[in-house]
PDB file of C-alpha atoms and ligand atoms in Angstrom:
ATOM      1  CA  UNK A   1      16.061 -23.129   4.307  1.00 82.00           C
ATOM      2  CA  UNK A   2      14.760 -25.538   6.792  1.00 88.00           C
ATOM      3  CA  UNK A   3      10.938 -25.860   6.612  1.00 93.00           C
ATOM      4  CA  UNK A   4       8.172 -27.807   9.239  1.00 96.00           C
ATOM      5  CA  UNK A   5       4.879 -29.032   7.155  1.00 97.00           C
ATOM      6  CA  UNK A   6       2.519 -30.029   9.611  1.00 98.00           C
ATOM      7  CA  UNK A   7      -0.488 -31.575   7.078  1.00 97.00           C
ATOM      8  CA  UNK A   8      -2.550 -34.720   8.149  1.00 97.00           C
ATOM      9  CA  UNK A   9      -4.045 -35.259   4.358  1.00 95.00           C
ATOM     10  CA  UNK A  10      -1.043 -37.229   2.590  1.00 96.00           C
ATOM     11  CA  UNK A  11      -1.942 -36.063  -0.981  1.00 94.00           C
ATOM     12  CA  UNK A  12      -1.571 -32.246   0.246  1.00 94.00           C
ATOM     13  CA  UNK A  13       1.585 -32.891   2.411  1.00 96.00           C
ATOM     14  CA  UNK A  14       2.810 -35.046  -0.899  1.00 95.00           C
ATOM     15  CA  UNK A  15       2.101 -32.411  -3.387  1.00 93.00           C
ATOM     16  CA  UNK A  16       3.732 -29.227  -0.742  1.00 95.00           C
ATOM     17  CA  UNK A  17       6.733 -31.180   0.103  1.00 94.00           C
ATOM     18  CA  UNK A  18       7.796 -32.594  -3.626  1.00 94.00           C
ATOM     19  CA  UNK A  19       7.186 -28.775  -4.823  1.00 92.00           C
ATOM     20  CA  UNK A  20       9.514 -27.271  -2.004  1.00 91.00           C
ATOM     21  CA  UNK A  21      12.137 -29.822  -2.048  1.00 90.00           C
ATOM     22  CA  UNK A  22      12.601 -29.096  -5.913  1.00 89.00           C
ATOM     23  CA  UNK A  23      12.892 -25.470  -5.126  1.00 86.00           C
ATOM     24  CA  UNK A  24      15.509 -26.446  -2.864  1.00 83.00           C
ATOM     25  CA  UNK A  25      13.893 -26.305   0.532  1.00 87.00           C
ATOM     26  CA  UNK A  26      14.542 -28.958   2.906  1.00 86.00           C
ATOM     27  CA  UNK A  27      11.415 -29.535   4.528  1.00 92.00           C
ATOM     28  CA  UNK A  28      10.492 -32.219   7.460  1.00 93.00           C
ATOM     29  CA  UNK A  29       6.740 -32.919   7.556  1.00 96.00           C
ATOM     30  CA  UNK A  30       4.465 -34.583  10.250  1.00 96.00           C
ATOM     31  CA  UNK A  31       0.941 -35.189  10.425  1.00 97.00           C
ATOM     32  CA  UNK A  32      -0.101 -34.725  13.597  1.00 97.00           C
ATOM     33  CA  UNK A  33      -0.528 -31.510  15.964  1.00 97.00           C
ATOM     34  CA  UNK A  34       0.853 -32.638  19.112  1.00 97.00           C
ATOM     35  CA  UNK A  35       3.771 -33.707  17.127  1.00 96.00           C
ATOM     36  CA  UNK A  36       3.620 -30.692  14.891  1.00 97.00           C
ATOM     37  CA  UNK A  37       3.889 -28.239  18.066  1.00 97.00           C
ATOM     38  CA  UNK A  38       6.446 -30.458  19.472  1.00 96.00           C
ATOM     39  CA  UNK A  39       8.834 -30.096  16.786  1.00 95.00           C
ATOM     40  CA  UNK A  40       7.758 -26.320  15.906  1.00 95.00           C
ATOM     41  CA  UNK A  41       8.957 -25.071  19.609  1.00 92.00           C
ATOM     42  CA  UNK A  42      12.226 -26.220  18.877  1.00 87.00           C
ATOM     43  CA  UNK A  43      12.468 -23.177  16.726  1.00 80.00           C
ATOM     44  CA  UNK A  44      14.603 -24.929  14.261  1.00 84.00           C
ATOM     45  CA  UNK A  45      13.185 -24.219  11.163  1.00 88.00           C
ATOM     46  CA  UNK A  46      13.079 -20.951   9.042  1.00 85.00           C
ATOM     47  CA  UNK A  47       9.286 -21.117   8.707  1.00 92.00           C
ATOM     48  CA  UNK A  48       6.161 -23.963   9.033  1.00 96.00           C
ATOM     49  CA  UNK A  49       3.245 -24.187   6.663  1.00 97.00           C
ATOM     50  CA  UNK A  50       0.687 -25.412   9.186  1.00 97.00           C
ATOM     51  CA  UNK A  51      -2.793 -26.934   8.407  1.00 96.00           C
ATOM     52  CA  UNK A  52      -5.520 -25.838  10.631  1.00 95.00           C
ATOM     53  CA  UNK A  53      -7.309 -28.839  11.219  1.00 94.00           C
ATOM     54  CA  UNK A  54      -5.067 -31.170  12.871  1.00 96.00           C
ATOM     55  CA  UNK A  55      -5.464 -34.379  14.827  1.00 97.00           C
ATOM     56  CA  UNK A  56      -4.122 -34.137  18.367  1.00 96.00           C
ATOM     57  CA  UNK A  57      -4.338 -30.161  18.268  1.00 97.00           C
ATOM     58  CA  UNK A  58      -5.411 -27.925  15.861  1.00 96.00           C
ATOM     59  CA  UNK A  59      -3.039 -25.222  14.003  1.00 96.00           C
ATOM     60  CA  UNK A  60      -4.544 -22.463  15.688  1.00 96.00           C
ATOM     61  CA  UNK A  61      -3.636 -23.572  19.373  1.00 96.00           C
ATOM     62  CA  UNK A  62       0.087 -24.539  17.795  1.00 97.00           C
ATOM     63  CA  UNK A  63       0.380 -21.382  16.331  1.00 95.00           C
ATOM     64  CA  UNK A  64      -1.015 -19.163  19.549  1.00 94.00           C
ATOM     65  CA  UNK A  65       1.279 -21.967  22.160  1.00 94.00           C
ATOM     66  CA  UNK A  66       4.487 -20.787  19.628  1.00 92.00           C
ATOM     67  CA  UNK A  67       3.730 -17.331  19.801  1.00 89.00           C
ATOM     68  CA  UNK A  68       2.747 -17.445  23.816  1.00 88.00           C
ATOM     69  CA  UNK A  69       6.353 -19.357  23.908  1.00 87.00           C
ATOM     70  CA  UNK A  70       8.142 -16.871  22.369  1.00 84.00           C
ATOM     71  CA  UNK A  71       8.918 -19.130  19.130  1.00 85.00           C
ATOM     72  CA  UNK A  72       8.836 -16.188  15.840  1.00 83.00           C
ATOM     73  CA  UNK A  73       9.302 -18.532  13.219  1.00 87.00           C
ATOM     74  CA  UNK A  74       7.349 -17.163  10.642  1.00 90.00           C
ATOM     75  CA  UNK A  75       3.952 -19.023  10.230  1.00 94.00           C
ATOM     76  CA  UNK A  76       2.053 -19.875   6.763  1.00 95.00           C
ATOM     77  CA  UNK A  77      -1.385 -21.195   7.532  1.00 95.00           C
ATOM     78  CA  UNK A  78      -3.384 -23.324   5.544  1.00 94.00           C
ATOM     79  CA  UNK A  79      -7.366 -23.040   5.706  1.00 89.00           C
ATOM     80  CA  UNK A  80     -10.333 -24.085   4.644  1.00 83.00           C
ATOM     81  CA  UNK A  81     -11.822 -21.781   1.808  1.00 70.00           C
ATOM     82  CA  UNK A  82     -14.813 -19.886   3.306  1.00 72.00           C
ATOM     83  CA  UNK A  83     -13.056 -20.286   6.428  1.00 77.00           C
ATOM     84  CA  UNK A  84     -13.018 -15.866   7.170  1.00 79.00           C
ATOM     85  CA  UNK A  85     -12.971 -16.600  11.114  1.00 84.00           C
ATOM     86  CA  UNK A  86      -9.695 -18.931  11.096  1.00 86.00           C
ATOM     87  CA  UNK A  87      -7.699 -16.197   8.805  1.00 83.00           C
ATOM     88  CA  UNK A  88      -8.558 -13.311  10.991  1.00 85.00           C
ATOM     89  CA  UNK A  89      -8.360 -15.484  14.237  1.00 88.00           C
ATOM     90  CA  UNK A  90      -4.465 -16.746  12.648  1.00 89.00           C
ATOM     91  CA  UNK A  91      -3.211 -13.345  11.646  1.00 86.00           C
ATOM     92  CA  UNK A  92      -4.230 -11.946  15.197  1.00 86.00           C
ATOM     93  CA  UNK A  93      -2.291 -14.703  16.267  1.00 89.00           C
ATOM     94  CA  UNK A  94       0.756 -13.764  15.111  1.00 88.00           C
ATOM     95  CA  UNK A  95       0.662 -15.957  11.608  1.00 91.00           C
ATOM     96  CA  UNK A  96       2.461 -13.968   8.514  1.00 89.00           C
ATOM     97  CA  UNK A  97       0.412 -15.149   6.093  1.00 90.00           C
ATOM     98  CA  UNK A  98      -2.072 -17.870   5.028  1.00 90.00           C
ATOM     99  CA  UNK A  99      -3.169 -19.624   2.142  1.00 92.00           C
ATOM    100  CA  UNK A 100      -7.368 -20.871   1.229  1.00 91.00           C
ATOM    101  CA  UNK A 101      -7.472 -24.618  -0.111  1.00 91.00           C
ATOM    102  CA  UNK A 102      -7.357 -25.707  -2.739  1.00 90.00           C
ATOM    103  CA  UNK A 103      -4.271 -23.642  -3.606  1.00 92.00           C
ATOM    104  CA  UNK A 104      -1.700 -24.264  -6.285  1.00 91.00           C
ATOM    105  CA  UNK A 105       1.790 -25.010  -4.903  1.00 91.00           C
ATOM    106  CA  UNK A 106       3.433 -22.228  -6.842  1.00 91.00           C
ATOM    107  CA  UNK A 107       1.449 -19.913  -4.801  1.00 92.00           C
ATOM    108  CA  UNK A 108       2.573 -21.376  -1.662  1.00 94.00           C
ATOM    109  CA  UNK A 109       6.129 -21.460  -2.702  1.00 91.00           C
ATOM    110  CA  UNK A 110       6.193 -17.543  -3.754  1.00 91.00           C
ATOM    111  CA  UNK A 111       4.990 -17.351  -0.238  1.00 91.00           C
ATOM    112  CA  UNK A 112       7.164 -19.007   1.631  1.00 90.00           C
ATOM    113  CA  UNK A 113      10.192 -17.568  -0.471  1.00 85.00           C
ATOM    114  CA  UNK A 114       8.590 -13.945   0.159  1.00 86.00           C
ATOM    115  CA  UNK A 115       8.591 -14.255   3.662  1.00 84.00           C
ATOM    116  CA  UNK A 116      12.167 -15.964   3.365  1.00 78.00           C
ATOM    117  CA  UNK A 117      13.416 -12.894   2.005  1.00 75.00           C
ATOM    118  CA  UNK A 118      11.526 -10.600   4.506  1.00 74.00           C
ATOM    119  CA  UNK A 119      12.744 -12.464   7.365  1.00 68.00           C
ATOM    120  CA  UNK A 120      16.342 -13.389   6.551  1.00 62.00           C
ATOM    121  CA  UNK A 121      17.277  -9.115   5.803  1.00 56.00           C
ATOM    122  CA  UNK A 122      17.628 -10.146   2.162  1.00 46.00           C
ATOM    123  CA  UNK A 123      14.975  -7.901   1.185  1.00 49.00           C
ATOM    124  CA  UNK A 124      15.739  -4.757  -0.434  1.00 63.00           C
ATOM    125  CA  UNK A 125      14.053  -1.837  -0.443  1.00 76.00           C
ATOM    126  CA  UNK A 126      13.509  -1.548  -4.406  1.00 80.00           C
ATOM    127  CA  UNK A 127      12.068  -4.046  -6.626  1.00 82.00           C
ATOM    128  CA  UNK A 128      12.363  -3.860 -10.708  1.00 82.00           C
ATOM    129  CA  UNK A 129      10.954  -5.483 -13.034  1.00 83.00           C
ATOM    130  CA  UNK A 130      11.508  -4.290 -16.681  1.00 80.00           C
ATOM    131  CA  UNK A 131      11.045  -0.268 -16.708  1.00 82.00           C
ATOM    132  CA  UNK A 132       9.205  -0.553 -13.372  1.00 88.00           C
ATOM    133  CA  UNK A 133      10.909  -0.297 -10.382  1.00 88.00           C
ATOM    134  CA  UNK A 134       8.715   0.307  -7.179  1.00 90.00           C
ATOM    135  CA  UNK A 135      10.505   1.632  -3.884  1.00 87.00           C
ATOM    136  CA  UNK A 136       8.989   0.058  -1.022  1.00 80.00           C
ATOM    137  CA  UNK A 137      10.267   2.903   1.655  1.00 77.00           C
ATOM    138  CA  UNK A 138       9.242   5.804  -0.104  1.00 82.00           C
ATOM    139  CA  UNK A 139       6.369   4.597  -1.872  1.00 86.00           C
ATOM    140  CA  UNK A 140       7.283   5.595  -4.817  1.00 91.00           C
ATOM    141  CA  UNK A 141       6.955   4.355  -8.459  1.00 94.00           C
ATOM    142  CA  UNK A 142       8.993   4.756 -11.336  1.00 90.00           C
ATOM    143  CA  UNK A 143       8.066   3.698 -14.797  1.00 89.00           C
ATOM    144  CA  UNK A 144      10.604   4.546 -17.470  1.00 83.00           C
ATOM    145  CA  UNK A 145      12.489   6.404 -15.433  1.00 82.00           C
ATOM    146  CA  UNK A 146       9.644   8.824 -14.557  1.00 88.00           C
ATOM    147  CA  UNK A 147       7.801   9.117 -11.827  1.00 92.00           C
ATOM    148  CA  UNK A 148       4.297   7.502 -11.482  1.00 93.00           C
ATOM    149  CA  UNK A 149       1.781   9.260  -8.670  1.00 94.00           C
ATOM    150  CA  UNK A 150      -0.365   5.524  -8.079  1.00 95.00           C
ATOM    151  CA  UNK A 151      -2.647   5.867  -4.646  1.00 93.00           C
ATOM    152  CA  UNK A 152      -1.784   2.903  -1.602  1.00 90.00           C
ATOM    153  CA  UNK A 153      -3.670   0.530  -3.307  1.00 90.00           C
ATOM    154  CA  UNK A 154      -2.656   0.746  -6.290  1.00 94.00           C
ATOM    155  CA  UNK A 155       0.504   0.589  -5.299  1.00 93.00           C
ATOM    156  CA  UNK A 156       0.040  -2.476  -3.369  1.00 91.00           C
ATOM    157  CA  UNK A 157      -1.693  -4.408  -6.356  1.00 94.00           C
ATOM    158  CA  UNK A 158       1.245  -3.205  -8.990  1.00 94.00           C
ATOM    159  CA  UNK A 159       3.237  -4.506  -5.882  1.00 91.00           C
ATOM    160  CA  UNK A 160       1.664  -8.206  -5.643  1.00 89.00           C
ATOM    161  CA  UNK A 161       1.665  -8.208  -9.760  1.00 92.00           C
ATOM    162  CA  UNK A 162       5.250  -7.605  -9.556  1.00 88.00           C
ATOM    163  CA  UNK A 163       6.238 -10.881  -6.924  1.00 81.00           C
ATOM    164  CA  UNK A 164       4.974 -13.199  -9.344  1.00 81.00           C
ATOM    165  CA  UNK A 165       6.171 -11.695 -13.063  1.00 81.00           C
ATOM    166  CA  UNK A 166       4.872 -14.014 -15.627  1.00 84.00           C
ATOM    167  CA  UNK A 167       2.718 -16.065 -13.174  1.00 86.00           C
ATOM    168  CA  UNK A 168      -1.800 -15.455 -13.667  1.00 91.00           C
ATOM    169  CA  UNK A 169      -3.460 -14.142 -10.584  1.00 91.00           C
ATOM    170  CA  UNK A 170      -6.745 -14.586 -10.466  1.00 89.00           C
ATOM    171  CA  UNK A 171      -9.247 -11.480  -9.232  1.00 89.00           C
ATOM    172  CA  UNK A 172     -10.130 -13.325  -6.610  1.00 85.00           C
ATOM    173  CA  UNK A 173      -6.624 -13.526  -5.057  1.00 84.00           C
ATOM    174  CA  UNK A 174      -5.722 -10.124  -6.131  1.00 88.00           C
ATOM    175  CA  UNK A 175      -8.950  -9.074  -3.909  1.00 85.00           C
ATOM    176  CA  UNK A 176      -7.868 -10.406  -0.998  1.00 78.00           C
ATOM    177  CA  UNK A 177      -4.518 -10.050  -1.073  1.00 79.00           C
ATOM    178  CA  UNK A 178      -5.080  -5.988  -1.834  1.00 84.00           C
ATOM    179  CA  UNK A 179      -8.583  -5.636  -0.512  1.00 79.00           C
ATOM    180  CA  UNK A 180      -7.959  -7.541   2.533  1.00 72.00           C
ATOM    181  CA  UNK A 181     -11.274  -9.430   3.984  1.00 57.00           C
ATOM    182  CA  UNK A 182     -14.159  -7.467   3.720  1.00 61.00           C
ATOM    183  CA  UNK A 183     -14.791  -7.717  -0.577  1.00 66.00           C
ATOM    184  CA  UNK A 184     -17.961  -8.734  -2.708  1.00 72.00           C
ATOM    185  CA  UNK A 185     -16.985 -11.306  -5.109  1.00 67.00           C
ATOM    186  CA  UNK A 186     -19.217  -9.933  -7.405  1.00 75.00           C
ATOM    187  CA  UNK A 187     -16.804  -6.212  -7.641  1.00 81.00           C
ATOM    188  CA  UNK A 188     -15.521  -4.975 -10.404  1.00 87.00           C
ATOM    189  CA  UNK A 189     -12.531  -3.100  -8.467  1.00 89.00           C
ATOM    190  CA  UNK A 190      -9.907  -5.170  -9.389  1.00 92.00           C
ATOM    191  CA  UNK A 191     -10.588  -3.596 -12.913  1.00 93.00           C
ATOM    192  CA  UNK A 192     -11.454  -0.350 -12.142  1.00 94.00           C
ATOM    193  CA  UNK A 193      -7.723  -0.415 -10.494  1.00 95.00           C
ATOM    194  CA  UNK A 194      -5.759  -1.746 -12.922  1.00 95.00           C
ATOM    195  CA  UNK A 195      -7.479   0.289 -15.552  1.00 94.00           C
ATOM    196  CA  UNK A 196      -6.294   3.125 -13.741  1.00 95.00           C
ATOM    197  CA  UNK A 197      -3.156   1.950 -13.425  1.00 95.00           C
ATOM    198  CA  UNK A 198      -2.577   1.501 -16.644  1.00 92.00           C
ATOM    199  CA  UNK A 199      -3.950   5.002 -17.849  1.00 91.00           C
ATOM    200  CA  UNK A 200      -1.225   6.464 -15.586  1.00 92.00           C
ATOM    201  CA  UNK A 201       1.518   4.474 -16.753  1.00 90.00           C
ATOM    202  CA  UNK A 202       0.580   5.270 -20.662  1.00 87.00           C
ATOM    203  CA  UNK A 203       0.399   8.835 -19.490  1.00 85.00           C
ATOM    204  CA  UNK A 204       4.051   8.549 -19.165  1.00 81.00           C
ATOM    205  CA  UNK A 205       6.686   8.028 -22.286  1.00 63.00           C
ATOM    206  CA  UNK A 206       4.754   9.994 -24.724  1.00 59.00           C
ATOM    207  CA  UNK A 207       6.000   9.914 -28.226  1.00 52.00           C
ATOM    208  CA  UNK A 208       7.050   6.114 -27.934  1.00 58.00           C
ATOM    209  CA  UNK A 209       4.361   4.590 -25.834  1.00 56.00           C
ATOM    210  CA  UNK A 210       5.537   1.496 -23.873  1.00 65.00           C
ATOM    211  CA  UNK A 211       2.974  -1.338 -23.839  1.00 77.00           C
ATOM    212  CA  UNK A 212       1.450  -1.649 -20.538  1.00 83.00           C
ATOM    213  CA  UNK A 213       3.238  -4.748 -18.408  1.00 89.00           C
ATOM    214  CA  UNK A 214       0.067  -5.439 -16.762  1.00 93.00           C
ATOM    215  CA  UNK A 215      -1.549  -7.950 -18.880  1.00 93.00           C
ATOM    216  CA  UNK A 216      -5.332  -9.265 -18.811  1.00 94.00           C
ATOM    217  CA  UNK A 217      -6.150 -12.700 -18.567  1.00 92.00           C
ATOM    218  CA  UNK A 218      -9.562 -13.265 -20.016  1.00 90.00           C
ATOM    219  CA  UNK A 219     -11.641 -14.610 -17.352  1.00 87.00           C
ATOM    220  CA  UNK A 220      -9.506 -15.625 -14.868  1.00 90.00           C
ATOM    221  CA  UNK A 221      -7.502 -12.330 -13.981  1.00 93.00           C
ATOM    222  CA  UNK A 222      -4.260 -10.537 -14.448  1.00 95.00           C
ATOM    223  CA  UNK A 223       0.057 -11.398 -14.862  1.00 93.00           C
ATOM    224  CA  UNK A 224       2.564  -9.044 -14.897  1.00 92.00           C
ATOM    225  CA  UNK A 225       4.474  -9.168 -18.095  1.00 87.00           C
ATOM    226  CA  UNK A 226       7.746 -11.379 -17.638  1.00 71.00           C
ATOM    227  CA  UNK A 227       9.850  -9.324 -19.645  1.00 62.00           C
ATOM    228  CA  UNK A 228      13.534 -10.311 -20.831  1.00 50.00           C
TER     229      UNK A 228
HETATM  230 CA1   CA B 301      -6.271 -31.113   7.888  1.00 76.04          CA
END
């Protein structure tokens, strides 16, 4: 998988390359918008992780020239955190996803290898993890082996827990991942949602209750169990 990382601040564009490459991505990087839009309309890569603020011209005018062109390589921006206007602005642009700095490169690499799978027809319609399996079509959950009746959003969060088994998500992602935009910080529905959740799932497998897979992470948020 071929990927464009247009970043002007070298310790970012260091730390983002050296984490895809090891994941096996080839990835070409420049610094520069002009250049960064120059290369992107080839449409040779699979997908570009593109910075917003750019010298020569900015990700936002790359991303809307690309789109305007006709180039559908899938689009990963990178803002500033805080920066509400330039996610809305990007994903009415046509980006497929974006990213608030600082961000950990794990997270970026789950995302790029996410929208790999959506783009390339690779992804399947189920996805299992331990005794959960969630079907993506129907909408439909199934927790050792029975059925579990979980509402759109919880669905979706069980759904983001799931993409990352074993790795911590913090409330704050989980918010607006799930949530979307419009959140307090200061909410408590993460928890209210997972409790919920979780109350279903015991509901199910009386007689040899299953510990939940969602696990808490004091103070910082919530992992889905990476079970054997
Ligand atoms: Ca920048």
């Amino acid at each position: 998988m071929n990927i464009l990382l247009v970043e002007d601040e070298p310790k970012i564009a260091g730390f983002v390359a050296a984490g895809l490459r090891e994941q096996g991505f080839a990835v070409e990087h420049c610094a520069d918008g002009l250049d960064g839009y120059a290369r992107a309309s080839s449409g040779h890569y699979d997908a570009i992780v593109l910075d917003i603020m750019l010298p020569g011209r900015d990700g936002l005018s790359i991303l809307q020239g690309l789109r305007r062109a006709g180039v559908a390589t899938p689009v990963i921006l990178l803002t500033a955190r805080n920066e509400l206007g330039d996610r809305i602005t990007g994903l009415s642009l046509g980006a497929d996803d974006y990213l608030a700095k600082p961000f950990f490169v794990e997270e970026l690499i789950a995302r790029v290898q996410a929208l790999h799978r959506r783009v390339s027809g690779e992804h399947h319609h189920t996805l299992t993890v331990g005794a959960l399996r969630l079907d993506r079509l129907a909408r439909e959950a199934t927790w050792l082996g029975q059925s579990v009746d979980l509402t759109g959003r919880e669905f979706n969060l069980i759904e983001y827990l799931m993409r990352s088994p074993g790795r911590v998500l913090t409330r704050t992602q989980i918010l607006e991942h799930v949530w979307g935009y419009d959140f307090d910080p200061s909410t408590n529905v993460v928890d209210v949602c997972i409790q919920r959740i979780r109350k279903k799932m015991a509901s199910i497998g009386a007689g040899e209750p299953a510990e939940s897979p969602i696990e808490s992470v004091r103070g910082v948020g919530y992992r889905f169990r990476q079970l054997p």
